[in-house]
JSON list of C-alpha atoms (C1' of nucleotides) in Angstrom, two decimals:
[
{"chain": "A", "resi": 1, "resn": "MET", "atom": "CA", "xyz": [0.01, 0.03, 0.11]},
{"chain": "A", "resi": 2, "resn": "ALA", "atom": "CA", "xyz": [2.79, 2.48, 0.97]},
{"chain": "A", "resi": 3, "resn": "ASP", "atom": "CA", "xyz": [5.87, 2.99, -0.99]},
{"chain": "A", "resi": 4, "resn": "ASN", "atom": "CA", "xyz": [8.11, 0.19, -0.30]},
{"chain": "A", "resi": 5, "resn": "PRO", "atom": "CA", "xyz": [11.12, 2.44, 0.51]},
{"chain": "A", "resi": 6, "resn": "SER", "atom": "CA", "xyz": [8.44, 4.30, 2.56]},
{"chain": "A", "resi": 7, "resn": "TYR", "atom": "CA", "xyz": [10.15, 7.73, 2.80]},
{"chain": "A", "resi": 8, "resn": "LYS", "atom": "CA", "xyz": [7.10, 8.99, 4.77]},
{"chain": "A", "resi": 9, "resn": "GLU", "atom": "CA", "xyz": [7.52, 6.35, 7.55]},
{"chain": "A", "resi": 10, "resn": "ARG", "atom": "CA", "xyz": [11.11, 5.92, 8.05]},
{"chain": "A", "resi": 11, "resn": "LYS", "atom": "CA", "xyz": [12.45, 7.54, 11.46]},
{"chain": "A", "resi": 12, "resn": "VAL", "atom": "CA", "xyz": [15.55, 9.65, 10.38]},
{"chain": "A", "resi": 13, "resn": "ILE", "atom": "CA", "xyz": [14.82, 13.00, 11.50]},
{"chain": "A", "resi": 14, "resn": "THR", "atom": "CA", "xyz": [16.35, 14.61, 14.49]},
{"chain": "A", "resi": 15, "resn": "ILE", "atom": "CA", "xyz": [14.44, 16.82, 17.16]},
{"chain": "A", "resi": 16, "resn": "GLY", "atom": "CA", "xyz": [16.10, 20.00, 16.02]},
{"chain": "A", "resi": 17, "resn": "VAL", "atom": "CA", "xyz": [15.17, 19.49, 12.34]},
{"chain": "A", "resi": 18, "resn": "VAL", "atom": "CA", "xyz": [11.38, 18.59, 13.33]},
{"chain": "A", "resi": 19, "resn": "SER", "atom": "CA", "xyz": [11.49, 21.74, 15.47]},
{"chain": "A", "resi": 20, "resn": "GLU", "atom": "CA", "xyz": [12.31, 23.78, 12.26]},
{"chain": "A", "resi": 21, "resn": "LEU", "atom": "CA", "xyz": [9.85, 21.93, 10.28]},
{"chain": "A", "resi": 22, "resn": "THR", "atom": "CA", "xyz": [6.92, 22.41, 12.62]},
{"chain": "A", "resi": 23, "resn": "GLY", "atom": "CA", "xyz": [7.57, 25.54, 14.36]},
{"chain": "A", "resi": 24, "resn": "LEU", "atom": "CA", "xyz": [7.31, 23.85, 17.68]},
{"chain": "A", "resi": 25, "resn": "SER", "atom": "CA", "xyz": [9.86, 24.20, 20.56]},
{"chain": "A", "resi": 26, "resn": "GLU", "atom": "CA", "xyz": [11.93, 20.96, 21.39]},
{"chain": "A", "resi": 27, "resn": "ARG", "atom": "CA", "xyz": [10.32, 21.22, 24.81]},
{"chain": "A", "resi": 28, "resn": "GLN", "atom": "CA", "xyz": [6.87, 20.93, 23.19]},
{"chain": "A", "resi": 29, "resn": "ILE", "atom": "CA", "xyz": [7.84, 18.06, 21.13]},
{"chain": "A", "resi": 30, "resn": "ARG", "atom": "CA", "xyz": [9.05, 16.17, 23.83]},
{"chain": "A", "resi": 31, "resn": "TYR", "atom": "CA", "xyz": [6.04, 16.88, 26.10]},
{"chain": "A", "resi": 32, "resn": "TYR", "atom": "CA", "xyz": [3.66, 15.61, 23.36]},
{"chain": "A", "resi": 33, "resn": "GLU", "atom": "CA", "xyz": [5.59, 12.44, 23.50]},
{"chain": "A", "resi": 34, "resn": "GLU", "atom": "CA", "xyz": [5.14, 12.32, 27.29]},
{"chain": "A", "resi": 35, "resn": "ARG", "atom": "CA", "xyz": [1.54, 12.81, 26.64]},
{"chain": "A", "resi": 36, "resn": "LYS", "atom": "CA", "xyz": [1.58, 9.90, 24.11]},
{"chain": "A", "resi": 37, "resn": "LEU", "atom": "CA", "xyz": [0.66, 12.01, 21.17]},
{"chain": "A", "resi": 38, "resn": "ILE", "atom": "CA", "xyz": [3.72, 10.94, 19.21]},
{"chain": "A", "resi": 39, "resn": "PHE", "atom": "CA", "xyz": [6.13, 8.08, 19.24]},
{"chain": "A", "resi": 40, "resn": "PRO", "atom": "CA", "xyz": [9.76, 8.77, 18.17]},
{"chain": "A", "resi": 41, "resn": "GLU", "atom": "CA", "xyz": [12.36, 6.13, 17.83]},
{"chain": "A", "resi": 42, "resn": "ARG", "atom": "CA", "xyz": [15.74, 6.23, 19.39]},
{"chain": "A", "resi": 43, "resn": "SER", "atom": "CA", "xyz": [19.05, 6.00, 17.98]},
{"chain": "A", "resi": 44, "resn": "PRO", "atom": "CA", "xyz": [21.63, 3.52, 19.74]},
{"chain": "A", "resi": 45, "resn": "LYS", "atom": "CA", "xyz": [22.76, 6.37, 21.97]},
{"chain": "A", "resi": 46, "resn": "GLY", "atom": "CA", "xyz": [19.14, 7.64, 22.78]},
{"chain": "A", "resi": 47, "resn": "ASN", "atom": "CA", "xyz": [18.55, 10.43, 20.34]},
{"chain": "A", "resi": 48, "resn": "ARG", "atom": "CA", "xyz": [14.89, 10.84, 19.08]},
{"chain": "A", "resi": 49, "resn": "LYS", "atom": "CA", "xyz": [14.28, 10.11, 15.35]},
{"chain": "A", "resi": 50, "resn": "TYR", "atom": "CA", "xyz": [11.01, 11.17, 13.69]},
{"chain": "A", "resi": 51, "resn": "SER", "atom": "CA", "xyz": [9.35, 10.48, 10.43]},
{"chain": "A", "resi": 52, "resn": "PHE", "atom": "CA", "xyz": [7.81, 12.68, 7.95]},
{"chain": "A", "resi": 53, "resn": "SER", "atom": "CA", "xyz": [4.55, 11.30, 9.01]},
{"chain": "A", "resi": 54, "resn": "ASP", "atom": "CA", "xyz": [5.28, 12.21, 12.78]},
{"chain": "A", "resi": 55, "resn": "VAL", "atom": "CA", "xyz": [6.14, 15.87, 11.32]},
{"chain": "A", "resi": 56, "resn": "GLU", "atom": "CA", "xyz": [2.65, 15.96, 9.89]},
{"chain": "A", "resi": 57, "resn": "GLN", "atom": "CA", "xyz": [1.04, 14.34, 13.08]},
{"chain": "A", "resi": 58, "resn": "LEU", "atom": "CA", "xyz": [2.87, 17.37, 15.05]},
{"chain": "A", "resi": 59, "resn": "ILE", "atom": "CA", "xyz": [1.53, 19.90, 12.89]},
{"chain": "A", "resi": 60, "resn": "ASP", "atom": "CA", "xyz": [-2.16, 18.60, 13.23]},
{"chain": "A", "resi": 61, "resn": "ILE", "atom": "CA", "xyz": [-1.48, 18.61, 17.11]},
{"chain": "A", "resi": 62, "resn": "ALA", "atom": "CA", "xyz": [-0.19, 22.11, 17.00]},
{"chain": "A", "resi": 63, "resn": "ASN", "atom": "CA", "xyz": [-3.42, 23.31, 15.30]},
{"chain": "A", "resi": 64, "resn": "LYS", "atom": "CA", "xyz": [-5.59, 21.57, 17.72]},
{"chain": "A", "resi": 65, "resn": "ARG", "atom": "CA", "xyz": [-3.70, 23.19, 20.57]},
{"chain": "A", "resi": 66, "resn": "GLU", "atom": "CA", "xyz": [-4.04, 26.47, 18.99]},
{"chain": "A", "resi": 67, "resn": "GLU", "atom": "CA", "xyz": [-7.86, 25.90, 19.01]},
{"chain": "A", "resi": 68, "resn": "GLY", "atom": "CA", "xyz": [-7.51, 25.36, 22.89]},
{"chain": "A", "resi": 69, "resn": "VAL", "atom": "CA", "xyz": [-7.72, 21.50, 22.62]},
{"chain": "A", "resi": 70, "resn": "GLN", "atom": "CA", "xyz": [-5.87, 19.74, 25.50]},
{"chain": "A", "resi": 71, "resn": "THR", "atom": "CA", "xyz": [-3.32, 17.01, 25.02]},
{"chain": "A", "resi": 72, "resn": "TYR", "atom": "CA", "xyz": [-5.60, 14.68, 26.83]},
{"chain": "A", "resi": 73, "resn": "GLU", "atom": "CA", "xyz": [-8.51, 15.14, 24.29]},
{"chain": "A", "resi": 74, "resn": "ILE", "atom": "CA", "xyz": [-6.27, 14.98, 21.43]},
{"chain": "A", "resi": 75, "resn": "ARG", "atom": "CA", "xyz": [-5.28, 11.61, 22.67]},
{"chain": "A", "resi": 76, "resn": "GLN", "atom": "CA", "xyz": [-8.62, 10.49, 22.96]},
{"chain": "A", "resi": 77, "resn": "GLU", "atom": "CA", "xyz": [-9.40, 11.41, 19.48]},
{"chain": "A", "resi": 78, "resn": "MET", "atom": "CA", "xyz": [-6.39, 9.60, 18.17]},
{"chain": "A", "resi": 79, "resn": "LEU", "atom": "CA", "xyz": [-7.46, 6.35, 20.12]},
{"chain": "A", "resi": 80, "resn": "LYS", "atom": "CA", "xyz": [-11.07, 6.66, 18.66]},
{"chain": "A", "resi": 81, "resn": "ALA", "atom": "CA", "xyz": [-9.67, 7.00, 15.06]},
{"chain": "A", "resi": 82, "resn": "LYS", "atom": "CA", "xyz": [-7.24, 4.17, 15.60]},
{"chain": "A", "resi": 83, "resn": "ARG", "atom": "CA", "xyz": [-9.99, 1.92, 16.92]},
{"chain": "A", "resi": 84, "resn": "LYS", "atom": "CA", "xyz": [-12.17, 2.83, 13.98]},
{"chain": "A", "resi": 85, "resn": "GLU", "atom": "CA", "xyz": [-9.14, 1.98, 11.56]},
{"chain": "A", "resi": 86, "resn": "GLU", "atom": "CA", "xyz": [-8.77, -1.23, 13.25]},
{"chain": "A", "resi": 87, "resn": "ARG", "atom": "CA", "xyz": [-12.53, -2.30, 12.78]},
{"chain": "A", "resi": 88, "resn": "ARG", "atom": "CA", "xyz": [-12.26, -1.57, 9.08]},
{"chain": "A", "resi": 89, "resn": "TYR", "atom": "CA", "xyz": [-9.06, -3.54, 8.60]},
{"chain": "A", "resi": 90, "resn": "ARG", "atom": "CA", "xyz": [-10.59, -6.57, 10.30]},
{"chain": "A", "resi": 91, "resn": "LYS", "atom": "CA", "xyz": [-13.68, -6.31, 8.25]},
{"chain": "A", "resi": 92, "resn": "GLU", "atom": "CA", "xyz": [-11.40, -6.28, 5.16]},
{"chain": "A", "resi": 93, "resn": "LEU", "atom": "CA", "xyz": [-9.40, -9.31, 6.27]},
{"chain": "A", "resi": 94, "resn": "LEU", "atom": "CA", "xyz": [-12.81, -11.22, 7.05]},
{"chain": "A", "resi": 95, "resn": "ARG", "atom": "CA", "xyz": [-14.02, -10.30, 3.58]},
{"chain": "A", "resi": 96, "resn": "GLY", "atom": "CA", "xyz": [-10.82, -11.71, 2.05]},
{"chain": "A", "resi": 97, "resn": "GLU", "atom": "CA", "xyz": [-11.20, -15.08, 3.82]},
{"chain": "A", "resi": 98, "resn": "ILE", "atom": "CA", "xyz": [-14.85, -15.47, 2.84]},
{"chain": "A", "resi": 99, "resn": "ASN", "atom": "CA", "xyz": [-13.96, -14.80, -0.66]},
{"chain": "A", "resi": 100, "resn": "ALA", "atom": "CA", "xyz": [-11.25, -17.20, -0.56]},
{"chain": "A", "resi": 101, "resn": "ARG", "atom": "CA", "xyz": [-13.37, -20.10, 0.66]},
{"chain": "A", "resi": 102, "resn": "PHE", "atom": "CA", "xyz": [-16.71, -19.32, -1.09]},
{"chain": "A", "resi": 103, "resn": "GLY", "atom": "CA", "xyz": [-16.03, -16.54, -3.29]},
{"chain": "A", "resi": 104, "resn": "VAL", "atom": "CA", "xyz": [-16.14, -16.64, -7.13]},
{"chain": "A", "resi": 105, "resn": "GLN", "atom": "CA", "xyz": [-12.87, -17.66, -8.50]},
{"chain": "A", "resi": 106, "resn": "LYS", "atom": "CA", "xyz": [-10.68, -15.43, -10.61]},
{"chain": "A", "resi": 107, "resn": "GLU", "atom": "CA", "xyz": [-10.11, -16.70, -14.06]},
{"chain": "B", "resi": 1, "resn": "MET", "atom": "CA", "xyz": [5.83, 15.04, -11.19]},
{"chain": "B", "resi": 2, "resn": "ALA", "atom": "CA", "xyz": [7.04, 14.20, -7.75]},
{"chain": "B", "resi": 3, "resn": "ASP", "atom": "CA", "xyz": [4.77, 14.28, -4.88]},
{"chain": "B", "resi": 4, "resn": "ASN", "atom": "CA", "xyz": [4.21, 17.73, -3.60]},
{"chain": "B", "resi": 5, "resn": "PRO", "atom": "CA", "xyz": [5.48, 17.18, 0.03]},
{"chain": "B", "resi": 6, "resn": "SER", "atom": "CA", "xyz": [8.24, 15.36, -1.89]},
{"chain": "B", "resi": 7, "resn": "TYR", "atom": "CA", "xyz": [9.52, 13.36, 1.12]},
{"chain": "B", "resi": 8, "resn": "LYS", "atom": "CA", "xyz": [12.47, 11.86, -1.13]},
{"chain": "B", "resi": 9, "resn": "GLU", "atom": "CA", "xyz": [13.92, 15.16, -1.87]},
{"chain": "B", "resi": 10, "resn": "ARG", "atom": "CA", "xyz": [13.64, 17.19, 1.42]},
{"chain": "B", "resi": 11, "resn": "LYS", "atom": "CA", "xyz": [17.01, 17.52, 2.82]},
{"chain": "B", "resi": 12, "resn": "VAL", "atom": "CA", "xyz": [16.37, 16.84, 6.50]},
{"chain": "B", "resi": 13, "resn": "ILE", "atom": "CA", "xyz": [18.81, 13.91, 7.44]},
{"chain": "B", "resi": 14, "resn": "THR", "atom": "CA", "xyz": [21.89, 14.49, 9.48]},
{"chain": "B", "resi": 15, "resn": "ILE", "atom": "CA", "xyz": [25.29, 12.76, 8.35]},
{"chain": "B", "resi": 16, "resn": "GLY", "atom": "CA", "xyz": [25.25, 10.49, 11.41]},
{"chain": "B", "resi": 17, "resn": "VAL", "atom": "CA", "xyz": [21.96, 8.98, 10.26]},
{"chain": "B", "resi": 18, "resn": "VAL", "atom": "CA", "xyz": [23.31, 8.73, 6.48]},
{"chain": "B", "resi": 19, "resn": "SER", "atom": "CA", "xyz": [26.20, 6.86, 7.64]},
{"chain": "B", "resi": 20, "resn": "GLU", "atom": "CA", "xyz": [23.85, 4.39, 9.31]},
{"chain": "B", "resi": 21, "resn": "LEU", "atom": "CA", "xyz": [21.54, 4.21, 6.31]},
{"chain": "B", "resi": 22, "resn": "THR", "atom": "CA", "xyz": [24.41, 3.66, 3.88]},
{"chain": "B", "resi": 23, "resn": "GLY", "atom": "CA", "xyz": [27.10, 1.98, 5.83]},
{"chain": "B", "resi": 24, "resn": "LEU", "atom": "CA", "xyz": [29.53, 4.65, 4.73]},
{"chain": "B", "resi": 25, "resn": "SER", "atom": "CA", "xyz": [31.87, 6.50, 7.09]},
{"chain": "B", "resi": 26, "resn": "GLU", "atom": "CA", "xyz": [31.19, 10.11, 7.78]},
{"chain": "B", "resi": 27, "resn": "ARG", "atom": "CA", "xyz": [34.72, 10.67, 6.41]},
{"chain": "B", "resi": 28, "resn": "GLN", "atom": "CA", "xyz": [33.69, 8.86, 3.05]},
{"chain": "B", "resi": 29, "resn": "ILE", "atom": "CA", "xyz": [30.41, 10.99, 2.89]},
{"chain": "B", "resi": 30, "resn": "ARG", "atom": "CA", "xyz": [32.27, 14.43, 3.30]},
{"chain": "B", "resi": 31, "resn": "TYR", "atom": "CA", "xyz": [34.85, 13.27, 0.70]},
{"chain": "B", "resi": 32, "resn": "TYR", "atom": "CA", "xyz": [32.30, 12.42, -1.89]},
{"chain": "B", "resi": 33, "resn": "GLU", "atom": "CA", "xyz": [30.92, 15.85, -1.35]},
{"chain": "B", "resi": 34, "resn": "GLU", "atom": "CA", "xyz": [34.30, 17.36, -1.79]},
{"chain": "B", "resi": 35, "resn": "ARG", "atom": "CA", "xyz": [34.53, 15.29, -5.22]},
{"chain": "B", "resi": 36, "resn": "LYS", "atom": "CA", "xyz": [31.13, 16.84, -6.21]},
{"chain": "B", "resi": 37, "resn": "LEU", "atom": "CA", "xyz": [29.18, 13.60, -6.05]},
{"chain": "B", "resi": 38, "resn": "ILE", "atom": "CA", "xyz": [26.56, 14.59, -3.60]},
{"chain": "B", "resi": 39, "resn": "PHE", "atom": "CA", "xyz": [25.20, 18.09, -2.58]},
{"chain": "B", "resi": 40, "resn": "PRO", "atom": "CA", "xyz": [23.73, 18.33, 0.69]},
{"chain": "B", "resi": 41, "resn": "GLU", "atom": "CA", "xyz": [22.27, 21.65, 2.05]},
{"chain": "B", "resi": 42, "resn": "ARG", "atom": "CA", "xyz": [23.49, 23.25, 5.15]},
{"chain": "B", "resi": 43, "resn": "SER", "atom": "CA", "xyz": [21.40, 24.02, 8.40]},
{"chain": "B", "resi": 44, "resn": "PRO", "atom": "CA", "xyz": [21.78, 27.62, 9.84]},
{"chain": "B", "resi": 45, "resn": "LYS", "atom": "CA", "xyz": [24.87, 26.68, 11.85]},
{"chain": "B", "resi": 46, "resn": "GLY", "atom": "CA", "xyz": [26.43, 24.66, 9.14]},
{"chain": "B", "resi": 47, "resn": "ASN", "atom": "CA", "xyz": [25.53, 21.07, 9.72]},
{"chain": "B", "resi": 48, "resn": "ARG", "atom": "CA", "xyz": [24.95, 19.12, 6.70]},
{"chain": "B", "resi": 49, "resn": "LYS", "atom": "CA", "xyz": [21.37, 17.89, 5.71]},
{"chain": "B", "resi": 50, "resn": "TYR", "atom": "CA", "xyz": [20.70, 15.05, 3.16]},
{"chain": "B", "resi": 51, "resn": "SER", "atom": "CA", "xyz": [17.59, 13.71, 1.40]},
{"chain": "B", "resi": 52, "resn": "PHE", "atom": "CA", "xyz": [16.54, 10.08, 0.94]},
{"chain": "B", "resi": 53, "resn": "SER", "atom": "CA", "xyz": [17.33, 10.72, -2.58]},
{"chain": "B", "resi": 54, "resn": "ASP", "atom": "CA", "xyz": [20.89, 11.66, -1.54]},
{"chain": "B", "resi": 55, "resn": "VAL", "atom": "CA", "xyz": [21.03, 8.44, 0.53]},
{"chain": "B", "resi": 56, "resn": "GLU", "atom": "CA", "xyz": [19.97, 6.40, -2.64]},
{"chain": "B", "resi": 57, "resn": "GLN", "atom": "CA", "xyz": [22.76, 8.27, -4.48]},
{"chain": "B", "resi": 58, "resn": "LEU", "atom": "CA", "xyz": [25.36, 7.46, -1.97]},
{"chain": "B", "resi": 59, "resn": "ILE", "atom": "CA", "xyz": [24.64, 3.69, -2.12]},
{"chain": "B", "resi": 60, "resn": "ASP", "atom": "CA", "xyz": [25.04, 3.73, -5.90]},
{"chain": "B", "resi": 61, "resn": "ILE", "atom": "CA", "xyz": [28.27, 5.60, -5.48]},
{"chain": "B", "resi": 62, "resn": "ALA", "atom": "CA", "xyz": [29.38, 3.10, -2.72]},
{"chain": "B", "resi": 63, "resn": "ASN", "atom": "CA", "xyz": [28.54, 0.19, -5.24]},
{"chain": "B", "resi": 64, "resn": "LYS", "atom": "CA", "xyz": [30.63, 1.98, -7.97]},
{"chain": "B", "resi": 65, "resn": "ARG", "atom": "CA", "xyz": [33.47, 2.44, -5.76]},
{"chain": "B", "resi": 66, "resn": "GLU", "atom": "CA", "xyz": [33.43, -1.30, -4.67]},
{"chain": "B", "resi": 67, "resn": "GLU", "atom": "CA", "xyz": [33.71, -2.30, -8.40]},
{"chain": "B", "resi": 68, "resn": "GLY", "atom": "CA", "xyz": [36.74, -0.10, -8.42]},
{"chain": "B", "resi": 69, "resn": "VAL", "atom": "CA", "xyz": [35.43, 2.84, -10.12]},
{"chain": "B", "resi": 70, "resn": "GLN", "atom": "CA", "xyz": [37.07, 6.33, -9.21]},
{"chain": "B", "resi": 71, "resn": "THR", "atom": "CA", "xyz": [35.26, 9.23, -8.15]},
{"chain": "B", "resi": 72, "resn": "TYR", "atom": "CA", "xyz": [36.42, 11.11, -11.06]},
{"chain": "B", "resi": 73, "resn": "GLU", "atom": "CA", "xyz": [34.85, 8.65, -13.47]},
{"chain": "B", "resi": 74, "resn": "ILE", "atom": "CA", "xyz": [31.58, 8.49, -11.35]},
{"chain": "B", "resi": 75, "resn": "ARG", "atom": "CA", "xyz": [31.32, 12.33, -11.55]},
{"chain": "B", "resi": 76, "resn": "GLN", "atom": "CA", "xyz": [31.87, 12.10, -15.42]},
{"chain": "B", "resi": 77, "resn": "GLU", "atom": "CA", "xyz": [29.10, 9.40, -15.57]},
{"chain": "B", "resi": 78, "resn": "MET", "atom": "CA", "xyz": [26.79, 11.70, -13.51]},
{"chain": "B", "resi": 79, "resn": "LEU", "atom": "CA", "xyz": [27.36, 14.71, -15.71]},
{"chain": "B", "resi": 80, "resn": "LYS", "atom": "CA", "xyz": [26.60, 12.75, -18.93]},
{"chain": "B", "resi": 81, "resn": "ALA", "atom": "CA", "xyz": [23.36, 11.25, -17.51]},
{"chain": "B", "resi": 82, "resn": "LYS", "atom": "CA", "xyz": [22.55, 14.86, -16.48]},
{"chain": "B", "resi": 83, "resn": "ARG", "atom": "CA", "xyz": [23.08, 16.28, -19.82]},
{"chain": "B", "resi": 84, "resn": "LYS", "atom": "CA", "xyz": [21.03, 13.55, -21.36]},
{"chain": "B", "resi": 85, "resn": "GLU", "atom": "CA", "xyz": [18.21, 14.29, -19.21]},
{"chain": "B", "resi": 86, "resn": "GLU", "atom": "CA", "xyz": [18.42, 18.02, -19.94]},
{"chain": "B", "resi": 87, "resn": "ARG", "atom": "CA", "xyz": [18.18, 17.16, -23.79]},
{"chain": "B", "resi": 88, "resn": "ARG", "atom": "CA", "xyz": [15.02, 15.19, -23.02]},
{"chain": "B", "resi": 89, "resn": "TYR", "atom": "CA", "xyz": [13.42, 17.93, -21.09]},
{"chain": "B", "resi": 90, "resn": "ARG", "atom": "CA", "xyz": [14.10, 20.49, -23.74]},
{"chain": "B", "resi": 91, "resn": "LYS", "atom": "CA", "xyz": [12.67, 18.13, -26.39]},
{"chain": "B", "resi": 92, "resn": "GLU", "atom": "CA", "xyz": [9.38, 17.89, -24.13]},
{"chain": "B", "resi": 93, "resn": "LEU", "atom": "CA", "xyz": [9.14, 21.44, -23.76]},
{"chain": "B", "resi": 94, "resn": "LEU", "atom": "CA", "xyz": [9.58, 22.17, -27.35]},
{"chain": "B", "resi": 95, "resn": "ARG", "atom": "CA", "xyz": [6.84, 19.56, -28.23]},
{"chain": "B", "resi": 96, "resn": "GLY", "atom": "CA", "xyz": [4.55, 21.48, -25.80]},
{"chain": "B", "resi": 97, "resn": "GLU", "atom": "CA", "xyz": [5.10, 24.70, -27.62]},
{"chain": "B", "resi": 98, "resn": "ILE", "atom": "CA", "xyz": [4.35, 23.42, -31.02]},
{"chain": "B", "resi": 99, "resn": "ASN", "atom": "CA", "xyz": [1.11, 21.76, -29.82]},
{"chain": "B", "resi": 100, "resn": "ALA", "atom": "CA", "xyz": [0.02, 24.94, -28.10]},
{"chain": "B", "resi": 101, "resn": "ARG", "atom": "CA", "xyz": [0.35, 26.98, -31.45]},
{"chain": "B", "resi": 102, "resn": "PHE", "atom": "CA", "xyz": [-0.21, 24.43, -34.16]},
{"chain": "B", "resi": 103, "resn": "GLY", "atom": "CA", "xyz": [-1.43, 21.06, -32.49]},
{"chain": "B", "resi": 104, "resn": "VAL", "atom": "CA", "xyz": [-4.96, 19.77, -32.54]},
{"chain": "B", "resi": 105, "resn": "GLN", "atom": "CA", "xyz": [-7.15, 21.30, -29.94]},
{"chain": "B", "resi": 106, "resn": "LYS", "atom": "CA", "xyz": [-8.59, 19.53, -26.94]},
{"chain": "B", "resi": 107, "resn": "GLU", "atom": "CA", "xyz": [-12.27, 19.35, -26.93]},
{"chain": "C", "resi": 1, "resn": "DC", "atom": "C1'", "xyz": [43.38, 8.67, -4.72]},
{"chain": "C", "resi": 2, "resn": "DG", "atom": "C1'", "xyz": [40.61, 7.40, -0.91]},
{"chain": "C", "resi": 3, "resn": "DT", "atom": "C1'", "xyz": [40.07, 6.81, 3.84]},
{"chain": "C", "resi": 4, "resn": "DG", "atom": "C1'", "xyz": [41.50, 6.63, 8.78]},
{"chain": "C", "resi": 5, "resn": "DT", "atom": "C1'", "xyz": [42.54, 9.18, 12.83]},
{"chain": "C", "resi": 6, "resn": "DA", "atom": "C1'", "xyz": [43.58, 12.63, 16.70]},
{"chain": "C", "resi": 7, "resn": "DA", "atom": "C1'", "xyz": [42.54, 17.55, 17.83]},
{"chain": "C", "resi": 8, "resn": "DG", "atom": "C1'", "xyz": [39.78, 21.23, 19.56]},
{"chain": "C", "resi": 9, "resn": "DG", "atom": "C1'", "xyz": [35.77, 23.77, 19.25]},
{"chain": "C", "resi": 10, "resn": "DA", "atom": "C1'", "xyz": [31.10, 24.56, 18.78]},
{"chain": "C", "resi": 11, "resn": "DA", "atom": "C1'", "xyz": [26.41, 22.93, 18.51]},
{"chain": "C", "resi": 12, "resn": "DT", "atom": "C1'", "xyz": [23.05, 19.30, 19.45]},
{"chain": "C", "resi": 13, "resn": "DT", "atom": "C1'", "xyz": [20.43, 16.40, 22.57]},
{"chain": "C", "resi": 14, "resn": "DC", "atom": "C1'", "xyz": [19.18, 14.25, 26.68]},
{"chain": "C", "resi": 15, "resn": "DT", "atom": "C1'", "xyz": [17.22, 14.26, 31.66]},
{"chain": "C", "resi": 16, "resn": "DG", "atom": "C1'", "xyz": [15.29, 15.92, 35.81]},
{"chain": "C", "resi": 17, "resn": "DA", "atom": "C1'", "xyz": [13.85, 20.19, 38.05]},
{"chain": "C", "resi": 18, "resn": "DC", "atom": "C1'", "xyz": [12.20, 24.48, 39.19]},
{"chain": "C", "resi": 19, "resn": "DA", "atom": "C1'", "xyz": [9.03, 28.20, 37.76]},
{"chain": "C", "resi": 20, "resn": "DC", "atom": "C1'", "xyz": [4.54, 30.26, 36.42]},
{"chain": "C", "resi": 21, "resn": "DG", "atom": "C1'", "xyz": [-0.14, 29.96, 36.22]},
{"chain": "D", "resi": 1, "resn": "DC", "atom": "C1'", "xyz": [-1.97, 21.91, 32.30]},
{"chain": "D", "resi": 2, "resn": "DG", "atom": "C1'", "xyz": [1.53, 23.32, 29.07]},
{"chain": "D", "resi": 3, "resn": "DT", "atom": "C1'", "xyz": [5.74, 25.52, 28.32]},
{"chain": "D", "resi": 4, "resn": "DG", "atom": "C1'", "xyz": [9.98, 28.15, 29.31]},
{"chain": "D", "resi": 5, "resn": "DT", "atom": "C1'", "xyz": [14.61, 28.13, 31.20]},
{"chain": "D", "resi": 6, "resn": "DA", "atom": "C1'", "xyz": [19.22, 26.95, 33.47]},
{"chain": "D", "resi": 7, "resn": "DA", "atom": "C1'", "xyz": [22.26, 23.07, 34.58]},
{"chain": "D", "resi": 8, "resn": "DG", "atom": "C1'", "xyz": [25.55, 19.30, 33.48]},
{"chain": "D", "resi": 9, "resn": "DG", "atom": "C1'", "xyz": [26.92, 15.92, 30.90]},
{"chain": "D", "resi": 10, "resn": "DA", "atom": "C1'", "xyz": [27.23, 13.14, 26.74]},
{"chain": "D", "resi": 11, "resn": "DA", "atom": "C1'", "xyz": [27.03, 12.58, 21.92]},
{"chain": "D", "resi": 12, "resn": "DT", "atom": "C1'", "xyz": [27.39, 15.06, 17.40]},
{"chain": "D", "resi": 13, "resn": "DT", "atom": "C1'", "xyz": [29.28, 17.48, 13.77]},
{"chain": "D", "resi": 14, "resn": "DC", "atom": "C1'", "xyz": [32.76, 20.73, 11.75]},
{"chain": "D", "resi": 15, "resn": "DT", "atom": "C1'", "xyz": [37.36, 21.82, 9.80]},
{"chain": "D", "resi": 16, "resn": "DG", "atom": "C1'", "xyz": [42.08, 21.41, 8.57]},
{"chain": "D", "resi": 17, "resn": "DA", "atom": "C1'", "xyz": [45.91, 18.44, 9.06]},
{"chain": "D", "resi": 18, "resn": "DC", "atom": "C1'", "xyz": [48.92, 14.30, 9.09]},
{"chain": "D", "resi": 19, "resn": "DA", "atom": "C1'", "xyz": [49.30, 9.39, 7.51]},
{"chain": "D", "resi": 20, "resn": "DC", "atom": "C1'", "xyz": [49.41, 5.59, 4.34]},
{"chain": "D", "resi": 21, "resn": "DG", "atom": "C1'", "xyz": [49.89, 4.17, -0.27]}
]
DNA sequence: CGTGTAAGGAATTCTGACACG
DNA sequence: CGTGTAAGGAATTCTGACACG
């Protein structure tokens, strides 16, 4: 589904660059991690690494915060969206299984 | 043509990460820049920033070097490919202009 | 030519804490 | 709650140079 090299998801960007890209302070970025809104990886020596996808997520968070939405609420929204996505995915899986057993044959 | 956000071309990766990604030493990466094989941007304070595209380019360079190709030769090949690409592009431009004046109308 | 390394300095990042509100 | 800041240390990056071959 995603590109195989998947430039968007590779966690390769350091916090300083993320700060420039998002306009957020490093303090804010680390705090949003503490509040479980963002999940960077760590380099061997402990430096945070973010993906472009994380950068976009942070920009969304920044917009919500400007509207006065609290981090807790943002987290709730994220969890809700995630559950919805999982339901959609399971449904898709199920459809595939049913087709494999009872569906019309291809060719 | 490329994605608008253009994750592949944004120069956001520090040299340490590029070193991990490519298996090349920082010394080698800086040297290939000196030889004009790679063109990182610089952060305000002078740190090199690379794109995913640069990383791929470096992997190609590493492969060529393993085959014993010298940096000078690699550079010549790159310049040749670039000129070829430019000819293709100008041809494309020209075709567009001709169509705009004399070509069949759409609709 | 291509790469390793030691050198010294400057910039980056990390954590835990105090501050304000 | 969300963010700024000073603190001290560790890791990163930079440049110019010497070394080997």
